[in-house]
Coordinates of C-alpha atoms in Angstrom, one line a residue:
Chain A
X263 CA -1.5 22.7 3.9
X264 CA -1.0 21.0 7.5
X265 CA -2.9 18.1 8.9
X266 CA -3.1 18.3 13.0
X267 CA -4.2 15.4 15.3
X268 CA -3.8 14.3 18.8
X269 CA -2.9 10.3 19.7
X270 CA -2.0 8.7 22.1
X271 CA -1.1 12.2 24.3
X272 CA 0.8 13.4 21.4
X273 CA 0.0 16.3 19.4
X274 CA 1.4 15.8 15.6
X275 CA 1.4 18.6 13.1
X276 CA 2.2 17.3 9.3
X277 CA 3.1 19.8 6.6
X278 CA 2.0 18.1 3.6
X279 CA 4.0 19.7 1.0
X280 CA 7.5 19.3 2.6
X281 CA 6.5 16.3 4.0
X282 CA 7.6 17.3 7.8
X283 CA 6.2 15.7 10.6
X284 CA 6.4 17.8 13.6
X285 CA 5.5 17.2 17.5
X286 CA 3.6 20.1 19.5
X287 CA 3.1 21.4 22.9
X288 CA 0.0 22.3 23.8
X289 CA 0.1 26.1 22.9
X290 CA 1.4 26.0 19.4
X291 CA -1.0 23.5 18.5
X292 CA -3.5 25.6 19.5
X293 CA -2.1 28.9 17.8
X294 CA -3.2 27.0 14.3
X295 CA -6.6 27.3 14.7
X296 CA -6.1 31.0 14.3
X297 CA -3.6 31.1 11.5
X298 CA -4.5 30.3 8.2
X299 CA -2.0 29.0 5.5
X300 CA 1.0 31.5 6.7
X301 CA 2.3 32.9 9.9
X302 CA 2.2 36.4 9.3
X303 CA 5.2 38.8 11.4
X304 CA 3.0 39.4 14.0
X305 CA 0.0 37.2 15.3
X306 CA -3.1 38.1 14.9
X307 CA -5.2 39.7 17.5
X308 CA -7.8 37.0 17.6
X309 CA -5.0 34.5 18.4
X310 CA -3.1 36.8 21.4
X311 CA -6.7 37.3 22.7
X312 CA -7.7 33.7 23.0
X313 CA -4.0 32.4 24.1
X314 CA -4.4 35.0 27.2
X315 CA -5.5 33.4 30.0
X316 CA -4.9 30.1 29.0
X317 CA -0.7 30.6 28.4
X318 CA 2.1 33.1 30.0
X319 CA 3.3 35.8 27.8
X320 CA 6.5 33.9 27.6
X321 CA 5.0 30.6 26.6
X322 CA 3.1 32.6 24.2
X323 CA 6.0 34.8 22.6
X324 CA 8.0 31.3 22.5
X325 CA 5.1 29.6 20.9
X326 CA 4.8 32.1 18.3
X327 CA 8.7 32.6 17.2
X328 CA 9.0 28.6 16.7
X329 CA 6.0 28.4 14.4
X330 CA 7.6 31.8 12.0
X331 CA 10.8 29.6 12.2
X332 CA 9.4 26.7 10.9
X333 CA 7.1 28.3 8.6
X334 CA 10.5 30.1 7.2
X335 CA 11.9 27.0 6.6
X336 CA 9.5 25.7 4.8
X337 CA 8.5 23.3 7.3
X338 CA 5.1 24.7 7.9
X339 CA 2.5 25.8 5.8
X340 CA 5.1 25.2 3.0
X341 CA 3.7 25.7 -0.8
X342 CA 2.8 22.7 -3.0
X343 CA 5.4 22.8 -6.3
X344 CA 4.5 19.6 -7.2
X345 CA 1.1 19.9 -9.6
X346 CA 4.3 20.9 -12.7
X347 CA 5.8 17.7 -12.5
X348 CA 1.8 15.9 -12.6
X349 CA 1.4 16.5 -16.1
X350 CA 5.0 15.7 -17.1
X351 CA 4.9 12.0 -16.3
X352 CA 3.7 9.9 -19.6
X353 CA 4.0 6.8 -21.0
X354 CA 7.0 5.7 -18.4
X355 CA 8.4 2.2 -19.2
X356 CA 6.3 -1.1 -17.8
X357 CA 8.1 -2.1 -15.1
X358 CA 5.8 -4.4 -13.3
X359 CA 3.6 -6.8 -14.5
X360 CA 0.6 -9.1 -12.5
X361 CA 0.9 -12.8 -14.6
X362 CA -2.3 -14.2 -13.4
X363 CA -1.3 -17.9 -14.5
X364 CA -4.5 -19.5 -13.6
X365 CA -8.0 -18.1 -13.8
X366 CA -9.1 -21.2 -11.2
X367 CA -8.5 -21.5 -8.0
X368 CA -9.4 -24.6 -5.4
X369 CA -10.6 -22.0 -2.9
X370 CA -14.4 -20.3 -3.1
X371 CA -13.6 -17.3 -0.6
X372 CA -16.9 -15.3 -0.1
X373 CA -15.3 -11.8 -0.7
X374 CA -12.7 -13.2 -3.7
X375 CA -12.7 -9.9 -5.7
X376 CA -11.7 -12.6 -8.6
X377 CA -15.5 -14.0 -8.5
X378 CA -14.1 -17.1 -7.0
X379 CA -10.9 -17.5 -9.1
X380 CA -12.2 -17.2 -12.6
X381 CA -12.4 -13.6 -12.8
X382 CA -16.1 -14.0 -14.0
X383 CA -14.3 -15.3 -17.6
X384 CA -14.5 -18.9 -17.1
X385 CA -11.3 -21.1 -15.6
X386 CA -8.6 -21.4 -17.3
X387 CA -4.8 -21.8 -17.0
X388 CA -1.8 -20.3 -18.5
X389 CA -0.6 -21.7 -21.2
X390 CA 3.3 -21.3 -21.7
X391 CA 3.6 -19.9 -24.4
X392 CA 1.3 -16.5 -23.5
X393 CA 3.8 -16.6 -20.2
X394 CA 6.6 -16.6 -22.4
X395 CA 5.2 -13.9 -24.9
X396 CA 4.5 -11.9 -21.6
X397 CA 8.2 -11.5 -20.5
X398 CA 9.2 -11.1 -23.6
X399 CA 6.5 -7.8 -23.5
X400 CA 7.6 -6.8 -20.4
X401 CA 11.3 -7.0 -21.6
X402 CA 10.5 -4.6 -24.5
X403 CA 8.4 -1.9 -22.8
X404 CA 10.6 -1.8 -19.7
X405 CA 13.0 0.5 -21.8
X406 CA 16.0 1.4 -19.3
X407 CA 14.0 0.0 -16.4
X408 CA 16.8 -2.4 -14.7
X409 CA 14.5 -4.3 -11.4
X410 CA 11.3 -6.0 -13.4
X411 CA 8.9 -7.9 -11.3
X412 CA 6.9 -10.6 -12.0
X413 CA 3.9 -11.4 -9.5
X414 CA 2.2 -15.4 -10.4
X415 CA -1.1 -14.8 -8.9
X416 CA -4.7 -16.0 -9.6
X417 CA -6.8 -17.2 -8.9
X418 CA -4.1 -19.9 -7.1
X419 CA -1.1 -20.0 -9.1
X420 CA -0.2 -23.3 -7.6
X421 CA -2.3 -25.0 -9.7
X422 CA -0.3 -23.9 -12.8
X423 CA 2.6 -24.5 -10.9
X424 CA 5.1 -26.1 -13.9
X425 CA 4.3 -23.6 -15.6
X426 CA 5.7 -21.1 -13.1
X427 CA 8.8 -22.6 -13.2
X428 CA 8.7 -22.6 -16.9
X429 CA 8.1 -18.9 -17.2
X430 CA 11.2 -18.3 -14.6
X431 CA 13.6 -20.5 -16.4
X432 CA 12.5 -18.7 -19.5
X433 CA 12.9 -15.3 -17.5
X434 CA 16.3 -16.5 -15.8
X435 CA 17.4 -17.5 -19.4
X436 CA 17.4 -13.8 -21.0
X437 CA 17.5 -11.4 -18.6
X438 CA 21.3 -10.7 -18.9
X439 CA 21.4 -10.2 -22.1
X440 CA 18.9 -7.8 -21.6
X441 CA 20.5 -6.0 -18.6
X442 CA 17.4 -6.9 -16.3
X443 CA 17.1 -8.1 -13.1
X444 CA 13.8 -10.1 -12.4
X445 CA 12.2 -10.4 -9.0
X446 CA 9.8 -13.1 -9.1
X447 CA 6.7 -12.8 -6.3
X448 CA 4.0 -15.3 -5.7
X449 CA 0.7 -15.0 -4.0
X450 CA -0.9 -18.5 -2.8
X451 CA -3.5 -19.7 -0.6
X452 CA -1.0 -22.7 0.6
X453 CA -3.2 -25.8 -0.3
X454 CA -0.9 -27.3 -3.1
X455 CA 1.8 -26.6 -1.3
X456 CA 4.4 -29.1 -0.6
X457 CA 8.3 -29.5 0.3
X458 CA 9.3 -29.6 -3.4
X459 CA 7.5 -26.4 -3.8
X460 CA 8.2 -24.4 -0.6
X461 CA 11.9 -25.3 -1.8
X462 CA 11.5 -23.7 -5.0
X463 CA 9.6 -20.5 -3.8
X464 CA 12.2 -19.9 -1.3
X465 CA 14.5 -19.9 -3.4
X466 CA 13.4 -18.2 -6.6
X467 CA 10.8 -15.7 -5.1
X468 CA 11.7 -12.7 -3.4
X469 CA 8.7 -12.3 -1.8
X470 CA 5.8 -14.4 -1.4
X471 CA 2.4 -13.8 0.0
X472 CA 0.7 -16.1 2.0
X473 CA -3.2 -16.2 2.3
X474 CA -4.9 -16.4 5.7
X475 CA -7.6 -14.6 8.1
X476 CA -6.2 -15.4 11.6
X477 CA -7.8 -17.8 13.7
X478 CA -9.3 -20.2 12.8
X479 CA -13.0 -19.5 13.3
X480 CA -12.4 -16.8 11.2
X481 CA -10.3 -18.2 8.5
X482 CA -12.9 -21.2 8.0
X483 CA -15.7 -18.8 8.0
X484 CA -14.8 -17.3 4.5
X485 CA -11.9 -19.1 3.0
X486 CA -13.7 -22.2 2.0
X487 CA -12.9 -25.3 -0.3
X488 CA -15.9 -25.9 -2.8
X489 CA -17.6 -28.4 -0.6
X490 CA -17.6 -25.3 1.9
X491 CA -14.8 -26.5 4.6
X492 CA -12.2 -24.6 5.9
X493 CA -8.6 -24.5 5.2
X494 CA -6.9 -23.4 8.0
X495 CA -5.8 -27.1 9.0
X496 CA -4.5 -27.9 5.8
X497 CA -2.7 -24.8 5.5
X498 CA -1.0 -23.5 8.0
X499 CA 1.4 -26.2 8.7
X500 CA 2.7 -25.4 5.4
X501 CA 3.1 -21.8 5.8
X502 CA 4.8 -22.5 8.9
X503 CA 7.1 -24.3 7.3
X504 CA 7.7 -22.3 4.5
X505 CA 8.5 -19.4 7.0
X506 CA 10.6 -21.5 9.1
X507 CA 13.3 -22.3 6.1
X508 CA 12.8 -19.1 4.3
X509 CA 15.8 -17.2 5.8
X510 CA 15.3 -13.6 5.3
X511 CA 13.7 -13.1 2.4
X512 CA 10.2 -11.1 2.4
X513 CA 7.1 -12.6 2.8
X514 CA 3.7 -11.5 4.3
X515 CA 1.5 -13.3 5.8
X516 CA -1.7 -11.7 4.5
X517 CA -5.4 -11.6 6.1
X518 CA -8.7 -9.8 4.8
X519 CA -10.5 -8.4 7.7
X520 CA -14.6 -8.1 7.8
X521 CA -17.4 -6.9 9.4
X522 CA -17.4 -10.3 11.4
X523 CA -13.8 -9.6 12.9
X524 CA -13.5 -6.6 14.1
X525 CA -11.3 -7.1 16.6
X526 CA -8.8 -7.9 14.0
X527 CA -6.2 -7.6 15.7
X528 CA -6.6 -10.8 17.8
X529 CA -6.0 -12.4 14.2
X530 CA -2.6 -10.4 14.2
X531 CA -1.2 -12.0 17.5
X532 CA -2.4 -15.3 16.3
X533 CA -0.7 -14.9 13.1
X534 CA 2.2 -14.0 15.7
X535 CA 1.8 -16.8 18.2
X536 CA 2.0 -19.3 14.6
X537 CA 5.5 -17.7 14.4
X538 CA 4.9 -15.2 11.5
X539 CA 6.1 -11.4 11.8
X540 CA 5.4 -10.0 8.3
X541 CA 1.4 -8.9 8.4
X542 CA -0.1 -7.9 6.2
X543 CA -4.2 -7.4 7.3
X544 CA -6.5 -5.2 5.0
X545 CA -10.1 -4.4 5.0
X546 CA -12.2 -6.2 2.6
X547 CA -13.1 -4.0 -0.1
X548 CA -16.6 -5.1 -1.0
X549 CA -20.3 -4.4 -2.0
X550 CA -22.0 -2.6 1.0
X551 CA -24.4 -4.7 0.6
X552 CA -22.8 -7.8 1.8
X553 CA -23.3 -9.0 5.4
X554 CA -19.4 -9.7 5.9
X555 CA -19.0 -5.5 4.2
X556 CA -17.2 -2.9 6.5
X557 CA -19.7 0.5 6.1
X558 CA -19.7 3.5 7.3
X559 CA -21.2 2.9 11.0
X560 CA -17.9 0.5 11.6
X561 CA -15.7 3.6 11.3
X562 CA -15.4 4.0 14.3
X563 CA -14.8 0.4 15.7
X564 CA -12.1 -0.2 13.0
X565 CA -10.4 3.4 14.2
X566 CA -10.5 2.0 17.7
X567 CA -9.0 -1.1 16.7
X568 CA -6.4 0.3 14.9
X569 CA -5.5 2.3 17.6
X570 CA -5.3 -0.8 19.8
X571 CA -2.8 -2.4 17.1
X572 CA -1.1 0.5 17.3
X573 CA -0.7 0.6 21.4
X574 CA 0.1 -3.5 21.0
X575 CA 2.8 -3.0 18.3
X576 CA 5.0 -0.3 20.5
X577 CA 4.3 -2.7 23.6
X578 CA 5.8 -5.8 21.9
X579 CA 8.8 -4.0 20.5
X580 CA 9.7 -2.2 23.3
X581 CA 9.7 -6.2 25.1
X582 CA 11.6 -6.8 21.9
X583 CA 8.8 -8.7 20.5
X584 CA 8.1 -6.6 17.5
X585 CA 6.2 -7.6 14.2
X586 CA 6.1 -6.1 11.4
X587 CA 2.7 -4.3 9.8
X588 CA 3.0 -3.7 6.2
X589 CA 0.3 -0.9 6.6
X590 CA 2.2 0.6 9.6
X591 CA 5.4 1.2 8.2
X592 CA 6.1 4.4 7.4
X593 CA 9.8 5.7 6.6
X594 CA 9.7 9.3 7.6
X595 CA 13.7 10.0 6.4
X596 CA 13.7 8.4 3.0
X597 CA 10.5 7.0 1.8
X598 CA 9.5 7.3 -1.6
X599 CA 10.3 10.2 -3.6
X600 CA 7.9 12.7 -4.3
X601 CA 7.7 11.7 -8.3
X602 CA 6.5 8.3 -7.0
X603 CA 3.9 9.6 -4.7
X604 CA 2.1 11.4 -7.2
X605 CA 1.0 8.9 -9.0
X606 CA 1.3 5.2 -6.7
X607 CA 0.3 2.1 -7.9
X608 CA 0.7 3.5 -11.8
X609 CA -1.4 0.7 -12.9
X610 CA -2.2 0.9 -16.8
X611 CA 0.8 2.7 -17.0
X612 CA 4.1 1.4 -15.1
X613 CA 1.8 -1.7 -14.4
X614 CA -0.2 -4.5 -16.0
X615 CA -1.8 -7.5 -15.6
X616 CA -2.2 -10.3 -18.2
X617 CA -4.8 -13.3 -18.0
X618 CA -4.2 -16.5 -19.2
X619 CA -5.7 -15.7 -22.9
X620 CA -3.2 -13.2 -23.1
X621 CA -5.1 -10.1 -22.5
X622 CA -3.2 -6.8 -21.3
X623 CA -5.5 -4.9 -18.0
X624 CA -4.4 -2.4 -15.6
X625 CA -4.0 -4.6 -12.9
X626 CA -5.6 -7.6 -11.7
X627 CA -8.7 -6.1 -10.6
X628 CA -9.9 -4.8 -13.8
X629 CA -9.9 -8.1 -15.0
X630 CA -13.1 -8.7 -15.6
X631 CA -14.7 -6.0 -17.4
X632 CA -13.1 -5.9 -21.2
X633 CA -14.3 -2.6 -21.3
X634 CA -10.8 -1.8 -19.5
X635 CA -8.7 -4.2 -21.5
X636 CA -5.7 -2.5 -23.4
X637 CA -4.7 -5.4 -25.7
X638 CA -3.4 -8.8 -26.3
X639 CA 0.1 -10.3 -25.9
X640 CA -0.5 -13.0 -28.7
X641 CA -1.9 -10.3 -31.0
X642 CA 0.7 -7.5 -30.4
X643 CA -2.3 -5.0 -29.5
X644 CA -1.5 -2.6 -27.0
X645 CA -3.7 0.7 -26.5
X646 CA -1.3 3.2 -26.0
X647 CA -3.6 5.8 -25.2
X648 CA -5.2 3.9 -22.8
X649 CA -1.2 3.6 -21.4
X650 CA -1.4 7.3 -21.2
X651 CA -4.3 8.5 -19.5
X652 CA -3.5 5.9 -16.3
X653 CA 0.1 8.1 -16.9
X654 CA -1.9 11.2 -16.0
X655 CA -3.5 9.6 -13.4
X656 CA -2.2 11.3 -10.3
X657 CA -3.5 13.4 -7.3
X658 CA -3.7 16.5 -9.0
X659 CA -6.2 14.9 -11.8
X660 CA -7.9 13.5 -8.3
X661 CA -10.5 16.6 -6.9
X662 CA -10.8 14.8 -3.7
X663 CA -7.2 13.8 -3.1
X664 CA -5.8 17.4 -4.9
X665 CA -6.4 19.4 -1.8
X666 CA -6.4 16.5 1.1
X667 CA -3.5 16.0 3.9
X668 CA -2.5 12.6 3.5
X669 CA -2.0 12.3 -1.1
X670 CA 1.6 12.1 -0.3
X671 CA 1.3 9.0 2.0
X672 CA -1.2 6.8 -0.1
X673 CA -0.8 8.8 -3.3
X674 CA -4.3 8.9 -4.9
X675 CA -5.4 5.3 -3.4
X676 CA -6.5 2.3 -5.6
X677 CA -7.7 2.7 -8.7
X678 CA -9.5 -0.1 -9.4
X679 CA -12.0 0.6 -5.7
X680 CA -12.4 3.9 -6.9
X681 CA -13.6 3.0 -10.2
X682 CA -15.4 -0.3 -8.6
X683 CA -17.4 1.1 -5.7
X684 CA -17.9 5.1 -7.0
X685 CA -17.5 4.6 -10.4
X686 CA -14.9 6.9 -11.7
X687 CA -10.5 5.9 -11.1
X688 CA -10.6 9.5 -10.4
X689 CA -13.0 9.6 -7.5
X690 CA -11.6 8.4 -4.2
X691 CA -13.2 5.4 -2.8
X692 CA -14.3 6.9 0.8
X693 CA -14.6 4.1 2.8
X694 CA -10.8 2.9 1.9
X695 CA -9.9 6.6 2.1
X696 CA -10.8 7.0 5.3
X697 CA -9.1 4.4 6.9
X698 CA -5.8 4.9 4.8
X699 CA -6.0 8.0 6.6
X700 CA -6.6 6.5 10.1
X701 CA -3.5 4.1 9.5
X702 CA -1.6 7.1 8.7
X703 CA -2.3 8.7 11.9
X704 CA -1.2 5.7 13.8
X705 CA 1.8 4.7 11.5
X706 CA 3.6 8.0 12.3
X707 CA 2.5 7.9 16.4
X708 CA 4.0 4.5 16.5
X709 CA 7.4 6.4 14.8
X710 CA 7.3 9.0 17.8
X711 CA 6.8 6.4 20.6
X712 CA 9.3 4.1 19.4
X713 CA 11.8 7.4 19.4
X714 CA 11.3 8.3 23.0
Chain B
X27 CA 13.1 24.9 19.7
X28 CA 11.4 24.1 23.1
X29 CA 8.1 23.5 22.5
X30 CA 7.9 22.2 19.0
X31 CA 10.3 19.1 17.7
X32 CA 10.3 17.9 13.9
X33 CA 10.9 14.1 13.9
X34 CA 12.0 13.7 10.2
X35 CA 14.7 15.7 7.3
X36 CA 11.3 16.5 5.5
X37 CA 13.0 16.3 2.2
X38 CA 10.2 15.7 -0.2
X39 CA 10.8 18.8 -2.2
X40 CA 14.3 17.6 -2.8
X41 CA 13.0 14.0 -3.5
X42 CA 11.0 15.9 -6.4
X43 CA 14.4 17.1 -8.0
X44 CA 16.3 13.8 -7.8
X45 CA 13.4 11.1 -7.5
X46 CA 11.4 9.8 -10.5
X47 CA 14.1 6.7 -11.4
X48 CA 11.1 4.4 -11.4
X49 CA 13.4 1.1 -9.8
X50 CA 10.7 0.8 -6.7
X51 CA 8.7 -1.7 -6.4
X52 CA 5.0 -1.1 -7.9
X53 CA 3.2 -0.6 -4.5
X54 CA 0.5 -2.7 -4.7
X55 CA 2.2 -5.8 -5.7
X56 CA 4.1 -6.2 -2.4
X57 CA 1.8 -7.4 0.3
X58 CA -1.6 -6.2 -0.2
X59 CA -3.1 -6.7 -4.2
X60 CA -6.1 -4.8 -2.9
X61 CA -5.2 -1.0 -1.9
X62 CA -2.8 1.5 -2.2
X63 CA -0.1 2.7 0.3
X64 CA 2.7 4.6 -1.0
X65 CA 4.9 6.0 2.2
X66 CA 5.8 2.0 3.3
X67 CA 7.7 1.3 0.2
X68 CA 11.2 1.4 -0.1
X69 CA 13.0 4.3 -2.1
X70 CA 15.4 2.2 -4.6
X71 CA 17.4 5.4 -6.2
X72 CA 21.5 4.8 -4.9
X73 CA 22.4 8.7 -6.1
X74 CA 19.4 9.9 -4.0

């Protein structure tokens, strides 16, 4: 299977199965509309007929002896071996684990996939002791796991913030004697935060996330307090100043674009001009029916914007500006292995969330819906054969993602949007789909500009 | 080759045979909570 687009004046040719990423001149690129899935000995007559005319023999002899080269090396048109290892993969150790520590948050964000903080359940903070009891389940199911992480999230996990601390004294306390390594993570919206708090994520978190739209018209238009103001005032002062004494551990600032900012990537250059340069901006993932909802018909716009990020991004680092855009990066050399790709997120399986009761969910965005829930820490219940069919939840068990270009870059998508918005963790969402495809596209043109 | 240039190793069928240690991070926890990209993350495997 190959994948072939032109951007930006290049012509790129990926092989899906070896993973090769391949530049073209104009009459190779051309020669694969007339082979299909192999390049036979000798060309076929349809494609010497149409390349006359529009090529030199030699161009077109050349042409043809590079493509059988690289189709013999298994860098074209190369066979997919990868379906065995698909059904192989169950029940892998828990490795990752969502704590939300409080179901409550001081925000009321319009498109808060947590129904405004509470997950729909009715607000409520951690207690503790279930933080305690969920280490100590993440301890025991991580098997020969060494790297566990722990993400506080909400809701605003701020607001629960002692017992944060709590949880990674507790953490800290055990996790030689257990041959782990913990790597605490922390996604806030920034309102509680203050010096004694900045101190302690930056210096206990590995990464933290840090909530915000851009500018400020459009930050204050969905990320609201409850009496409806904005927070951009109140909050960006103190991400700035987290940043600032950070040093170089990760962070990412982190936006949700709409239908209202399309042109998000004036957002990403004021994120840039506030002194940040980890971005993280993602399309809301909401009912269509909403105004703020990216459909269909904005496709196209959002294509053209990312293509203008795109063009901005190899602009600024070639002044030696750069920033980095968590949903550009792409390592073409040594990215993920192939075992990881197959399956992605592995929530339910490699990954859980746990509410502040205690329950066990896939990840945080099944939280919600106890149809999905997989057990209790308190309790001890854990539904193991839940566990295992998220295990065998992988592209191959995906129709639309089995036979499509880009599994091997977002590996099946998210889970939760596919059951949310078409009803079925196996059925791709299209709309997110689409333009994980379209960031592909310009993730690896920025690689090939940037190598010029 | 002249008129055709491979930018990467393309070693994903090699990845296959020595991948599957299971350190990374879980992707969605990094920066995004709401999708799923895969190729950004960082391969964690030493004996790779």
């Amino acid at each position: 299977m190959i994948h072939k687009y032109s951007l930006n004046g290049y012509r790129f040719v990926l092989d899906t199965n070896s993973g090769a990423v391949h530049l073209f001149e104009a009459a190779p690129y051309e020669m694969l509309d007339y082979l299909d899935d192999s390049v036979p000995d000798c060309p076929p007559d349809k494609l010497i007929a149409e390349m006359k005319g529009k090529y030199d023999e030699n161009t077109i002899q050349e042409a043809y002896e590079e493509l059988k080269e690289l189709y013999h090396e298994g860098l074209l048109f190369s066979a997919d071996e990868y379906e065995q290892f698909a059904g192989m993969m169950k029940n892998a150790p828990i490795k990752s684990m969502c704590l939300n520590i409080a179901h409550d948050c001081n925000l009321r964000c319009e498109y808060c996939f947590a129904a405004k903080g509470d997950f729909g359940r009715g607000r409520m903070l951690m207690p503790f002791e279930v933080g305690k009891k969920a280490i100590d389940f993440l301890i025991e199911n991580s098997k020969g796991r060494h790297n566990l992480e722990v993400d506080f999230f909400g809701g605003e996990p701020l607001m629960n913030f002692d017992v944060v601390k709590q949880v990674v004294d507790y953490a800290r306390s055990i996790e030689k004697q257990h041959n782990k390594n913990f790597r605490f993570t922390i996604t806030t919206n920034g309102l509680l935060l203050s010096d004694d708090k900045i101190d302690y994520i930056n210096r206990e978190m590995s990464n933290c996330v840090l909530s915000l739209d851009g500018r400020k018209s459009v930050n204050d238009r969905l990320r609201v307090r409850v009496d409806g103001s904005g927070c951009y005032d109140t909050v960006v002062p103190k991400f700035q100043k987290l940043v600032a004494t950070r040093g170089d551990k990760d962070y990412y600032v982190r936006g949700t674009f709409t239908k209202h900012n399309l042109d998000f990537t004036n957002d990403i250059l004021h994120y840039v001009d506030l002194g940040f340069d980890q971005i993280s901006m993602e399309p809301v993932v909401s009912d269509p029916k909403l105004d703020y909802s990216i459909d269909e018909g904005d496709l196209p716009r959002v294509f053209e914007e990312y293509e203008h990020l795109a063009n901005v991004i190899i602009e600024r680092k070639k002044q030696g500006k750069g920033f980095n855009f968590f949903h550009f990066n792409v390592d073409l050399q040594q990215g993920p292995c192939a075992i990881k790709r197959l399956r992605g997120c592995s929530c339910g399986n490699e990954y859980v969330c746990v509410t502040p009761e205690g329950d066990i969910f896939p990840c945080h965005q099944f939280v919600g819906d106890d149809s999905w829930k997989m057990g209790n820490i308190l309790d001890g219940s854990f539904d193991m054969e839940k566990k295992n069919e998220f295990a065998l939840t992988n592209i191959y068990s995906k129709p639309d993602c089995k036979n499509c270009w880009a599994k091997f870059y977002c590996s099946g998508g998210c889970n939760a949007n596919n059951w949310q918005y078409e009803k079925d963790v196996h059925k791709a969402h299209e709309i997110s789909c689409k333009l994980e495809k379209k960031r592909v596209e310009c993730a690896i043109m920025i690689q090939a500009a940037l190598a010029e | 080759m002249k008129q055709i240039k491979t930018l990467n190793k393309a070693n994903l069928k090699e990845s296959a045979v020595k991948g599957g240690c299971g350190e990374c991070q879980a992707s969605c926890q990094s920066a995004c909570k709401t999708s799923c990209t895969v190729a950004n993350q960082k391969c964690e495997n030493a004996n790779r």
